[in-house]
Coordinates of C-alpha atoms in Angstrom, one line a residue:
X1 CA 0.0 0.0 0.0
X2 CA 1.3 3.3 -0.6
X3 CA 1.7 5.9 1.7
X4 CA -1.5 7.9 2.2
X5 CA -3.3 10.1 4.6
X6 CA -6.3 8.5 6.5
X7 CA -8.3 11.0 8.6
X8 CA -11.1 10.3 11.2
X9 CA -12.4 12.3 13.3
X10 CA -9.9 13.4 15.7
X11 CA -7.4 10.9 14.6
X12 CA -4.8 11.2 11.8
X13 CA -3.2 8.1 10.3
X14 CA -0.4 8.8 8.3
X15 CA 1.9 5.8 6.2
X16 CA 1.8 2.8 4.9
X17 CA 0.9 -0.4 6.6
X18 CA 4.4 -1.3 7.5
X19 CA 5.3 2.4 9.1
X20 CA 2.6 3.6 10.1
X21 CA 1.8 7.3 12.5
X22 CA -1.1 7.9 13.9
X23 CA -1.5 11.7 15.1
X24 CA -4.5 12.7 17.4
X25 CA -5.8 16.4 17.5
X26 CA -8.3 16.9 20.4
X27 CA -10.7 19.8 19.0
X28 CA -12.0 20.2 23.0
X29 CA -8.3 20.5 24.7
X30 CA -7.5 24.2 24.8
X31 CA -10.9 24.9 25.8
X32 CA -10.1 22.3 28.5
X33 CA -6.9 23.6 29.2
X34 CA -8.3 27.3 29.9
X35 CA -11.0 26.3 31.8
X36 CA -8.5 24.2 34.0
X37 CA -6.4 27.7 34.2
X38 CA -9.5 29.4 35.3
X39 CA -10.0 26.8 37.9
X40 CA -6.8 26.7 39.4
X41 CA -7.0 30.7 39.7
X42 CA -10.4 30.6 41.4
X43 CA -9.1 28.0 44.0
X44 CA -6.1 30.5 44.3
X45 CA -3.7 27.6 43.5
X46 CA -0.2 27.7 41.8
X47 CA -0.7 31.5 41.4
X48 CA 2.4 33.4 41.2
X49 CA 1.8 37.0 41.4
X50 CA -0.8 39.3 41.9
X51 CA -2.1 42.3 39.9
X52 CA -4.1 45.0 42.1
X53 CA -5.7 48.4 41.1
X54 CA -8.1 50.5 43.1
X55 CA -7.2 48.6 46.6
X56 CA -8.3 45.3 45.3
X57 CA -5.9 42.4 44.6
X58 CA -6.6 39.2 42.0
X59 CA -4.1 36.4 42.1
X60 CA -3.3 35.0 39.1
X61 CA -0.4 33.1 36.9
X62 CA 2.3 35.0 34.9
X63 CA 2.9 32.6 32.2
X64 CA -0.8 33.4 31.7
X65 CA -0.7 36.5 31.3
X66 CA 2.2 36.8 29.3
X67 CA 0.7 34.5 27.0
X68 CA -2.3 36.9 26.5
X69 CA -0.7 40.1 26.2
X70 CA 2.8 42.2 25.0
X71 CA 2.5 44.6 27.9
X72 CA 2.6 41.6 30.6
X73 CA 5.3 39.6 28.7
X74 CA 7.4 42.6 28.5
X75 CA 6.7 42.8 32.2
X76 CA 7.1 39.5 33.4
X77 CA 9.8 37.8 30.4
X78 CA 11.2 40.8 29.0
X79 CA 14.4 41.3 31.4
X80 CA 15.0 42.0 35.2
X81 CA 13.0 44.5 36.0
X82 CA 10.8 45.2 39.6
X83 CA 8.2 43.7 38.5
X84 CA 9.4 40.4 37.1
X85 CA 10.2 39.8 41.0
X86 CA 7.4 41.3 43.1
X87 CA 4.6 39.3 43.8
X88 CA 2.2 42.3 43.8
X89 CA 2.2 44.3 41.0
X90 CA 0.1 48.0 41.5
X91 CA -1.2 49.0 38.0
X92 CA -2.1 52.9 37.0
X93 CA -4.9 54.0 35.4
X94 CA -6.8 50.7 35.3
X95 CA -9.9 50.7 37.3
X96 CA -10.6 46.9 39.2
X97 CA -13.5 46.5 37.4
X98 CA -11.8 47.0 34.3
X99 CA -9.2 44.8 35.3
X100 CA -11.1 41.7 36.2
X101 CA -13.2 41.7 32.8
X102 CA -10.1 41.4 31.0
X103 CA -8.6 38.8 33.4
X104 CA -11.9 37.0 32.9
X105 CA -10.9 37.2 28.9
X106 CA -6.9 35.8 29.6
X107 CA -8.4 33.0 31.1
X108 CA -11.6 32.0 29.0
X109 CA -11.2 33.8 26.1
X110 CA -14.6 35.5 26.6
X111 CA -16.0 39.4 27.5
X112 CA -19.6 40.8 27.9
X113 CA -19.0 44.8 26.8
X114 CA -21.8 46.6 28.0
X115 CA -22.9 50.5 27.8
X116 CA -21.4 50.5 31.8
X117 CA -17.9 49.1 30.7
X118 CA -17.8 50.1 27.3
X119 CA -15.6 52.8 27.5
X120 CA -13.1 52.3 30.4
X121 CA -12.7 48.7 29.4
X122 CA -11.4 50.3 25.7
X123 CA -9.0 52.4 27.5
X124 CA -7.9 49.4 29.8
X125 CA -7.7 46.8 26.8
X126 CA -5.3 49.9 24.9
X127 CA -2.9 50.0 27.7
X128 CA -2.6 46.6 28.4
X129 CA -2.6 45.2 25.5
X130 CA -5.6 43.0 24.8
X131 CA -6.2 43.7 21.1
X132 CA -9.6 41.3 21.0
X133 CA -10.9 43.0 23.6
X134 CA -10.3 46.3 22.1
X135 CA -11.9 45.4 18.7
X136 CA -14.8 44.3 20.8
X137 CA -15.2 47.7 22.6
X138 CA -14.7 49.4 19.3
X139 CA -17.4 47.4 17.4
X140 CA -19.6 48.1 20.6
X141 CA -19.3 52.1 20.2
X142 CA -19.6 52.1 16.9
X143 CA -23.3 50.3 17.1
X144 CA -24.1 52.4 19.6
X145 CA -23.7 56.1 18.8
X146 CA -26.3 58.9 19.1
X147 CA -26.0 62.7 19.4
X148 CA -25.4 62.8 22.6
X149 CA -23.0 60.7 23.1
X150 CA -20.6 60.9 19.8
X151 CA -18.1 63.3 20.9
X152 CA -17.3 61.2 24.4
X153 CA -16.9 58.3 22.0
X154 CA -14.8 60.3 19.2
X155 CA -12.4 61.9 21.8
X156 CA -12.4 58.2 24.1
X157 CA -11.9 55.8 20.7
X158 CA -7.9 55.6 20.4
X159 CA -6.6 57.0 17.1
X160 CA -5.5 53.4 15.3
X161 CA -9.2 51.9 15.9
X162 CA -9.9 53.6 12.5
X163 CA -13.5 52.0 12.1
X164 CA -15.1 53.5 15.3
X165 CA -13.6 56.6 14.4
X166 CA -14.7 57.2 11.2
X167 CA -17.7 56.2 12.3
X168 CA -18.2 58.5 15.1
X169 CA -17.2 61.1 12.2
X170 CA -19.6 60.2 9.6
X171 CA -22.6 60.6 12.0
X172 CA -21.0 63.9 13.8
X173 CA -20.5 65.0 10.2
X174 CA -24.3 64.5 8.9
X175 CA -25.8 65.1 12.0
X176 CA -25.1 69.4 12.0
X177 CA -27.7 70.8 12.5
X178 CA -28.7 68.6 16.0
X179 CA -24.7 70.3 17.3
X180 CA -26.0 74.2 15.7
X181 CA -29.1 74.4 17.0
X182 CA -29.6 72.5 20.3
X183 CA -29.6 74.5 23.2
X184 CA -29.5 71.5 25.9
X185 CA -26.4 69.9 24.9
X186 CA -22.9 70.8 26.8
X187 CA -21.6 74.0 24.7
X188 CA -18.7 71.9 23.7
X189 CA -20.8 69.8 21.7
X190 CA -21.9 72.6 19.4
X191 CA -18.5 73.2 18.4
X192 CA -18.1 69.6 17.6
X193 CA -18.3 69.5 13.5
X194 CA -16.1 72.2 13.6
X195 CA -13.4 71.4 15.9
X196 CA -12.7 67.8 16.3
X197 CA -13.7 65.8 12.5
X198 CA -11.2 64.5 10.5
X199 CA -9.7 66.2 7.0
X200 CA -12.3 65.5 4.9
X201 CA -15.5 67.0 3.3
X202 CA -15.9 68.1 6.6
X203 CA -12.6 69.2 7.8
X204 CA -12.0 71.4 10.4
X205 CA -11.0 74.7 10.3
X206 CA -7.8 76.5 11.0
X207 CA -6.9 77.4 14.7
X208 CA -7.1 80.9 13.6
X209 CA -10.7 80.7 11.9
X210 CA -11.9 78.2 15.5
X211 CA -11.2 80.5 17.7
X212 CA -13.5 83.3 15.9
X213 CA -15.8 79.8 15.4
X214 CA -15.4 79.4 19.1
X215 CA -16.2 83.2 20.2
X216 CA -19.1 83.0 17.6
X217 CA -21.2 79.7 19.0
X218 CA -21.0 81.3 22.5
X219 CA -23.1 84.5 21.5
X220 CA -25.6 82.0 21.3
X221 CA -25.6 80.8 25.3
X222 CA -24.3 84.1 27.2
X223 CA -25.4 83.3 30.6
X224 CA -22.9 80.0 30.1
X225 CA -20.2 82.3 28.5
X226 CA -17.7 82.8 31.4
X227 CA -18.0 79.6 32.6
X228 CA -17.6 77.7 28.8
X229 CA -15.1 79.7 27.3
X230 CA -11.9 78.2 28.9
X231 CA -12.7 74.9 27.6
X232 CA -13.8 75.8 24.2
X233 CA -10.7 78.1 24.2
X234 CA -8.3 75.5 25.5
X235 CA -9.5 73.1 22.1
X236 CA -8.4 75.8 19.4
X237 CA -5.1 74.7 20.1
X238 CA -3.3 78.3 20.1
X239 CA 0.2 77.3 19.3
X240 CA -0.5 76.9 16.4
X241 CA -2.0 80.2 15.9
X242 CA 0.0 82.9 13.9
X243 CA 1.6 85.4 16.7
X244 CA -0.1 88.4 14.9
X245 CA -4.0 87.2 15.3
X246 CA -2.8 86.2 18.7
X247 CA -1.9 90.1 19.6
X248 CA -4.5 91.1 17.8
X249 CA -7.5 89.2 18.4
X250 CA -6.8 87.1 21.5
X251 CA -5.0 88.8 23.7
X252 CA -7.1 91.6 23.4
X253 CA -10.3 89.7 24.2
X254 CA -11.9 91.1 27.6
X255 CA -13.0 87.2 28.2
X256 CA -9.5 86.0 27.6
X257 CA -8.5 88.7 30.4
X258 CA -11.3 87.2 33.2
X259 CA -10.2 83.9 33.5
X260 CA -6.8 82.9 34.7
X261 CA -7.0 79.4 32.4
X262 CA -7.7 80.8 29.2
X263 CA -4.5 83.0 30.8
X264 CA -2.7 80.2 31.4
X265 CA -3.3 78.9 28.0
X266 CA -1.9 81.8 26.5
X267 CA 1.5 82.0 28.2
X268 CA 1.6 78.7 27.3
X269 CA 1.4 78.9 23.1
X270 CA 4.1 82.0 23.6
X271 CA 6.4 79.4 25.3
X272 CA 5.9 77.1 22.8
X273 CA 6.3 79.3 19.6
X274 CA 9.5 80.8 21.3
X275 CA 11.1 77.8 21.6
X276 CA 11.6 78.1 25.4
X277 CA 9.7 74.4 25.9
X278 CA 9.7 71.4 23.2
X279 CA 5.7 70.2 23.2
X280 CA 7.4 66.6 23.8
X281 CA 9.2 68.1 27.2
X282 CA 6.5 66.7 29.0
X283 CA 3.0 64.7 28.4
X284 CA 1.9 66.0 24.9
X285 CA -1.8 66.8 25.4
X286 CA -3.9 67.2 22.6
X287 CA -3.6 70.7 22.2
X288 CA 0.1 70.4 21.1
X289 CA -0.3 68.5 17.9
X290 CA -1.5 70.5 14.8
X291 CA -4.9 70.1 13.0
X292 CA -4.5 68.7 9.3
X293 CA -6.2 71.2 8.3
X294 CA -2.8 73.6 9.2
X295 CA -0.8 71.6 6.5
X296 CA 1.6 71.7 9.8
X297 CA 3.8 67.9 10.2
X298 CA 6.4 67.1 12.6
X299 CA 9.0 65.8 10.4
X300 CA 12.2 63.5 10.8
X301 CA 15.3 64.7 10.3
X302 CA 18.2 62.5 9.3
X303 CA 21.7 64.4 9.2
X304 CA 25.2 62.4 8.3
X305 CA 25.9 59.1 8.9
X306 CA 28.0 56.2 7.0
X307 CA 28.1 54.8 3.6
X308 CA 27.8 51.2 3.0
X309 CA 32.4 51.3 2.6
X310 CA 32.1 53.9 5.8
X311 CA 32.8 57.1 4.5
X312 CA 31.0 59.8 6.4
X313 CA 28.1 61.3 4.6
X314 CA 27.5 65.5 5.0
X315 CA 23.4 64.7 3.4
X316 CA 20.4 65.4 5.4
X317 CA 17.0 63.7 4.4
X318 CA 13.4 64.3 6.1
X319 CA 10.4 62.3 5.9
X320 CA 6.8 63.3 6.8
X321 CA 5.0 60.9 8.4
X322 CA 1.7 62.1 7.3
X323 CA 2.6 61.6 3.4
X324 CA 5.0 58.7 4.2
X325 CA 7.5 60.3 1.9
X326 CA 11.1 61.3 2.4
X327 CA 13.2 64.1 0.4
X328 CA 16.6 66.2 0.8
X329 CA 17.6 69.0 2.9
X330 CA 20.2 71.2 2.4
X331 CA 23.3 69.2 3.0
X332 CA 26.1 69.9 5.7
X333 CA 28.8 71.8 4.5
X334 CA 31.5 69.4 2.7
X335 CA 34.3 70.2 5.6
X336 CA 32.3 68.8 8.8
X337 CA 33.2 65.4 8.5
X338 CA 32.2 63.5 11.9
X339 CA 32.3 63.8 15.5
X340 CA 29.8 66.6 15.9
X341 CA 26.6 66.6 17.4
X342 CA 22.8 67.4 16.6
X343 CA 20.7 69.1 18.6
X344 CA 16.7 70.8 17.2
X345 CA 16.0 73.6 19.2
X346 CA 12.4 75.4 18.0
X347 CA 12.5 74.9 13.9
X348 CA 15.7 75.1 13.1
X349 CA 18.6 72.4 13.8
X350 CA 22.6 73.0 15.4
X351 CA 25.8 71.1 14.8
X352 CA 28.4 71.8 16.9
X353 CA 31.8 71.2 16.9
X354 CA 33.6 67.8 14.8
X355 CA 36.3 67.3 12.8
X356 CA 37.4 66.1 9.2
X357 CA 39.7 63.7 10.3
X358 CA 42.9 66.0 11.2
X359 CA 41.3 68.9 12.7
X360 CA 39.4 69.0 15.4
X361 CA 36.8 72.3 15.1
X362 CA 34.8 75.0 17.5
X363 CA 32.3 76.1 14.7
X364 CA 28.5 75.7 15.2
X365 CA 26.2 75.4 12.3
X366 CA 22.7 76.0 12.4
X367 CA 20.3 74.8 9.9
X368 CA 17.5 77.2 9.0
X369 CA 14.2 75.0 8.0
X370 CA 12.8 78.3 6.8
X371 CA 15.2 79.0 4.2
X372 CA 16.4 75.5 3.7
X373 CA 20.0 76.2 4.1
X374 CA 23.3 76.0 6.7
X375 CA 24.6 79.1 8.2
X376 CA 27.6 79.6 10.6
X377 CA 26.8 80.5 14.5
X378 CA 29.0 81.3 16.8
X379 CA 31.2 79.4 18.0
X380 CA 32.0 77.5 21.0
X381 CA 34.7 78.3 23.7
X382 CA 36.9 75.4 22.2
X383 CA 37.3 72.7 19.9
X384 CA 35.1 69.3 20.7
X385 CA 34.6 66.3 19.0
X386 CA 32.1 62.9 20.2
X387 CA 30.3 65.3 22.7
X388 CA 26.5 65.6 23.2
X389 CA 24.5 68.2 23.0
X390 CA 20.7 69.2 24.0
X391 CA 18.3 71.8 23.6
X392 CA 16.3 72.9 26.5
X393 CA 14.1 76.5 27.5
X394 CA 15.1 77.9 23.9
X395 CA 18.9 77.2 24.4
X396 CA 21.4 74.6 23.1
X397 CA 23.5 72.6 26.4
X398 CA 26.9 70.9 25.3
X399 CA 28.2 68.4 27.3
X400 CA 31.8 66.9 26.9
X401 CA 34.3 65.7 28.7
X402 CA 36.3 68.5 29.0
X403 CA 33.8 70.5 29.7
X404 CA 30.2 71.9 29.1
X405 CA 29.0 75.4 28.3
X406 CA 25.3 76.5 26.4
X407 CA 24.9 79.0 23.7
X408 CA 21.4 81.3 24.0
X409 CA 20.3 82.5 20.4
X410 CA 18.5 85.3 21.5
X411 CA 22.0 86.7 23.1
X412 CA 23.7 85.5 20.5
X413 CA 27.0 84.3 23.2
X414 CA 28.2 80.9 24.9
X415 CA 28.3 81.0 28.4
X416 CA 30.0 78.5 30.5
X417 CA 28.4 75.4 32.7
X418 CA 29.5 73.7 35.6
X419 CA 31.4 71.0 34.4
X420 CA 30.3 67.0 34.9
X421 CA 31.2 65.6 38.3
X422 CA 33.2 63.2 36.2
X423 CA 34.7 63.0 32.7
X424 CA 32.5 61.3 30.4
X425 CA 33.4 59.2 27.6
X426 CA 30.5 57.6 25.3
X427 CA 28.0 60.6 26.2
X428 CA 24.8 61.1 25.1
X429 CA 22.3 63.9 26.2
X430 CA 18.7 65.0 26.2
X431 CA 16.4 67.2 27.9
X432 CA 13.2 66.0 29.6
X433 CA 11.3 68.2 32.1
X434 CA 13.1 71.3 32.5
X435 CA 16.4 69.5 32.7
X436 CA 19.1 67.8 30.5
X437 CA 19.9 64.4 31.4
X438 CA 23.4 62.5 30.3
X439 CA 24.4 58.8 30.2
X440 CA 28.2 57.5 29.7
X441 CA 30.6 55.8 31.0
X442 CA 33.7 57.7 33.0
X443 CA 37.0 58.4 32.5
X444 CA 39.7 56.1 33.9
X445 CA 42.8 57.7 35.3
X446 CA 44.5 56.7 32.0
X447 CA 42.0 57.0 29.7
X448 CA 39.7 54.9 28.1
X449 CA 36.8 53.5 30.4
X450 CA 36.7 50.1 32.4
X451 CA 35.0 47.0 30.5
X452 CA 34.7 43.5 32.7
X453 CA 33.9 40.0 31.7
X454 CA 31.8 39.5 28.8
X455 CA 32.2 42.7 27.1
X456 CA 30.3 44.7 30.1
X457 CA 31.0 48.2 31.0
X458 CA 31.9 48.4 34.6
X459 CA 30.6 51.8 35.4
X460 CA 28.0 53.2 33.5
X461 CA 26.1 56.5 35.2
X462 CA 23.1 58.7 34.3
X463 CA 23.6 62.7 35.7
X464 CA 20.9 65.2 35.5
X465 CA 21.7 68.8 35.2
X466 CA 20.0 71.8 37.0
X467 CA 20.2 74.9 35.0
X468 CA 18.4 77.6 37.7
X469 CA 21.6 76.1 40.2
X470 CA 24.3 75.2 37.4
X471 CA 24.2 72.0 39.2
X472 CA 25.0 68.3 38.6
X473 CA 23.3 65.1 40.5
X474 CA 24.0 61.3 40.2
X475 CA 20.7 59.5 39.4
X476 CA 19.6 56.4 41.6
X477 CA 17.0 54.2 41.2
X478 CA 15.5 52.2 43.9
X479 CA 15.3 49.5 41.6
X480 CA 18.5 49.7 40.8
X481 CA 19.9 50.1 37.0
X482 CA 19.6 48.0 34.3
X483 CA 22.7 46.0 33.2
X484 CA 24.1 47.5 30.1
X485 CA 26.6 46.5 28.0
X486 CA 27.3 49.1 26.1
X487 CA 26.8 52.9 26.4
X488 CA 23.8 53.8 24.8
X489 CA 21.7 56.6 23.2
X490 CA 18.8 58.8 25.0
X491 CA 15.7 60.4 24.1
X492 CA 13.1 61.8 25.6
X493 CA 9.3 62.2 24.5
X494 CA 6.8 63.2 26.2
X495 CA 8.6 63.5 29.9
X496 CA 9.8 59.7 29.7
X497 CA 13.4 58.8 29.4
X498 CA 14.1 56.3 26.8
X499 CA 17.6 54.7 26.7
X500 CA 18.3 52.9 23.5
X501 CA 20.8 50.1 23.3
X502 CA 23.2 49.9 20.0
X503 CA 23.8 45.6 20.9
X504 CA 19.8 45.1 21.9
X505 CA 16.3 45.5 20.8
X506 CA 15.6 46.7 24.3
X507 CA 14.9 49.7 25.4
X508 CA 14.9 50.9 28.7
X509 CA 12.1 53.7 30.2
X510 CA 12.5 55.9 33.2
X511 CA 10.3 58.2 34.8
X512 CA 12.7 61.2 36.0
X513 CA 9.7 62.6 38.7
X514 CA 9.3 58.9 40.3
X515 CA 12.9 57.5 39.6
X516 CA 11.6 54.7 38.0
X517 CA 12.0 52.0 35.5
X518 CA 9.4 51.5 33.1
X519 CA 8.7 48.2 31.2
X520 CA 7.7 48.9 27.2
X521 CA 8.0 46.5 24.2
X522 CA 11.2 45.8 22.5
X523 CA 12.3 47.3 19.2
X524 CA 11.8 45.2 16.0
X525 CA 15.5 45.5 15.5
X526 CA 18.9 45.9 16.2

């Protein structure tokens, strides 16, 4: 007999007579296998850790739930961390009953989304990484809209669950008249179709052309004026307003005058447009990202680099995330070879310092994104090469280990810093919540730094600098700091430290307010 393929029911035979394999596939076993799970956590058995969020505490298995969700087996599998070792781990922002419905799904694959849970189960599901349940919570919104609730929905349905969103639009957007002529609904609602849709046949206007949108729906309800207009004012999003209509028109207006938030909100776009903060200094709220409507992108900004026979490259590329395409800048003139570093401070980006291979220089160029071309600042207080640098309250920080000094464009003069507490070599820098932060390893007494067994740097240390004292601390975590082997790149966005290994996918988190390490995915490569 030749060999063939018998199938019956749950059994497989595979062969021929003579060598024979027969292969069973029980349909009914991981249903089996999760409702055994489910059993042993109900009878509190096995369990080896314990999640717990508004006072209450659930026992549960971490191979579980790293096997339902990325966020948990970053957490539990994804390197030594706090929490891979605690036995009770306190989650933010996840309400209990949030929590336990999505428990529930880890260990039966099943979740009731009601109108009660809809929403903060969404937001729980987002964070921790449940995608099923998240699709579930979208499809629920989406079936569910009416006037009155559309904008919670719109504003609570994460950006990437395009269908709900869209959705949420398309009603909003054929559903104007209801938002322009009801006089029950929140004020904030009226301004709905005109401030929150997508770009589209509906788009939204311009910041400039909201805020006299804004002004004009309130005529309308002027007992409810005062009390309103912060928060309408607060969604016009006024850094993105020209400076002129802001002198004009806004900070003239008697309303704007009366209430210390729409105040508040004011200083706050001068900061931004002056360069004294970066929007991603701290959390970005909404108000700090541009409408489409603007034509306004954040864009990426590639400068230098290595050719595939490394030779250094002086060409500078962008891309736009919004049109996914990429195109040339001006490129760095032809005698800054390497060694210098890059630093974006309001629109425009510095390089300071480098060298072409014999000498080593104390120039500064600064690339002007409104003219598309490289002009020479002035220039430091010495020649550096492999330095850091950072921008931070509308100045540019260099750190090296020689030295340090910053350079304020509005005085048009370097002025010197406190030196590290220790020479650096490897540094990187990057500003995060009023401070610049550096990582690298020091100086040995005879150069060089120390590496141990296994390629390991000895001594790797993060300082933060203090520009009202011209001071420099040590950081210390209480959970200690990660094992490195090699000294690393840092960013910041949005008040969060990352540190980015050049040997690993991983990436290492830390809050600089709690001094803590926080666990997020790893990179898809090298």
């Amino acid at each position: 007999m030749e060999e063939d393929e018998i199938r019956a029911g749950d059994f497989v035979i595979i062969g021929s007579d003579e060598d024979e394999t027969l292969c069973q596939h029980d349909t009914a076993y991981a249903g089996a296998l999760l409702a055994g799970l489910a059993e042993l956590r109900a009878q509190g058995k096995l369990c080896d850790v314990a999640l717990r969020a508004d006072g209450l505490t659930y026992p549960c298995h971490r191979a579980v739930l790293a096997a339902a969700s990325p966020y948990f087996r970053a957490m539990f599998a994804g390197g030594p961390l706090r929490e891979s070792r605690e036995q009770t781990v306190q989650l933010q922002e996840v309400s209990a009953g949030s929590l336990s419905l999505l428990l529930d799904f880890a260990y039966t694959g099943r979740v009731c989304v009601t109108g009660d849970n809809a929403e903060p189960l969404l937001r729980a599901a987002d964070l921790l990484q449940f995608p099923a349940v998240k699709e579930a919570c979208c499809r629920y919104l989406a079936r569910h809209l009416d006037p009155a609730n559309c904008l919670d929905m719109q504003v609570a349905t994460p950006g990437n669950l395009d269908a709900a969103t869209r959705r949420c639009s398309h009603f909003a957007a054929h559903h104007p008249p209801f938002y322009s002529s009801s006089t029950s609904l929140h004020p904030i609602l009226l301004l709905h179709p005109l401030l929150l849709l997508p770009v589209g046949a509906h788009a939204p206007p311009p910041p400039r052309q909201a805020f006299a949108e804004a002004f004009a729906c309130l005529s309308s309800c002027e007992q409810n004026r005062q009390r309103f207009w912060p928060e309408l004012f607060e969604r016009v999003r006024l850094p993105f307003v020209r400076r002129f209509f802001l002198l004009a028109h806004v900070e003239s207006e008697p309303l704007v005058h009366r209430s210390p938030r729409c105040l508040r909100l004011l200083r706050e776009a001068r900061v931004l447009q002056g360069a004294l903060q970066d929007r991603h200094d701290r959390l970005c709220p909404l108000r700090f990202h541009p409408r489409p409507s603007t034509g306004l992108a954040e864009i990426l900004v590639a400068v230098g680099g290595c050719d595939q026979d490394c030779e250094e490259l002086v060409s500078v590329d962008c891309h736009n995330p919004v049109t996914g395409q990429w195109r040339y800048l001006a490129a760095l003139p032809e005698r800054v070879g390497g060694g210098y570093s890059i630093a974006a401070l309001g629109n425009d980006i510095y390089a300071p310092g480098g060298s072409d291979g014999t000498t080593v220089f104390s120039s500064v160029w600064r690339y002007n994104s409104g003219v598309n071309e490289w002009s020479e600042a002035p220039e430091m207080s010495r020649a550096r090469e492999y330095h850091a640098s950072a921008a931070l309250a509308g100045c540019l920080y260099v750190v090296a280990p020689d030295g340090c000094e910053c350079f304020d464009p509005a005085e048009g003069r370097w002025r010197p810093m406190r030196p590290l507490p220790q020479p650096l070599e490897n540094v990187s820098a990057t500003a995060c919540r009023g401070r610049v932060y550096t990582v690298g390893s020091p100086r040995l007494a005879g150069g060089g730094v120390g590496w141990g067994a296994g390629g390991v740097i000895t001594d790797v240390v993060v300082h933060c600098y203090e520009p009202d004292t011209d001071s420099w601390a040590e950081i210390e975590c209480a959970d200690g700091m990660p094992g490195w082997s090699y000294v690393l790149d840092v960013v910041a966005l949005d008040g969060i430290i990352y540190f980015i290994r050049e040997d690993s996918t991983q990436v290492d988190a830390l809050d600089p307010i709690k001094s803590r390490w926080i666990r997020i995915p790893p990179m898809n490569q090298v």
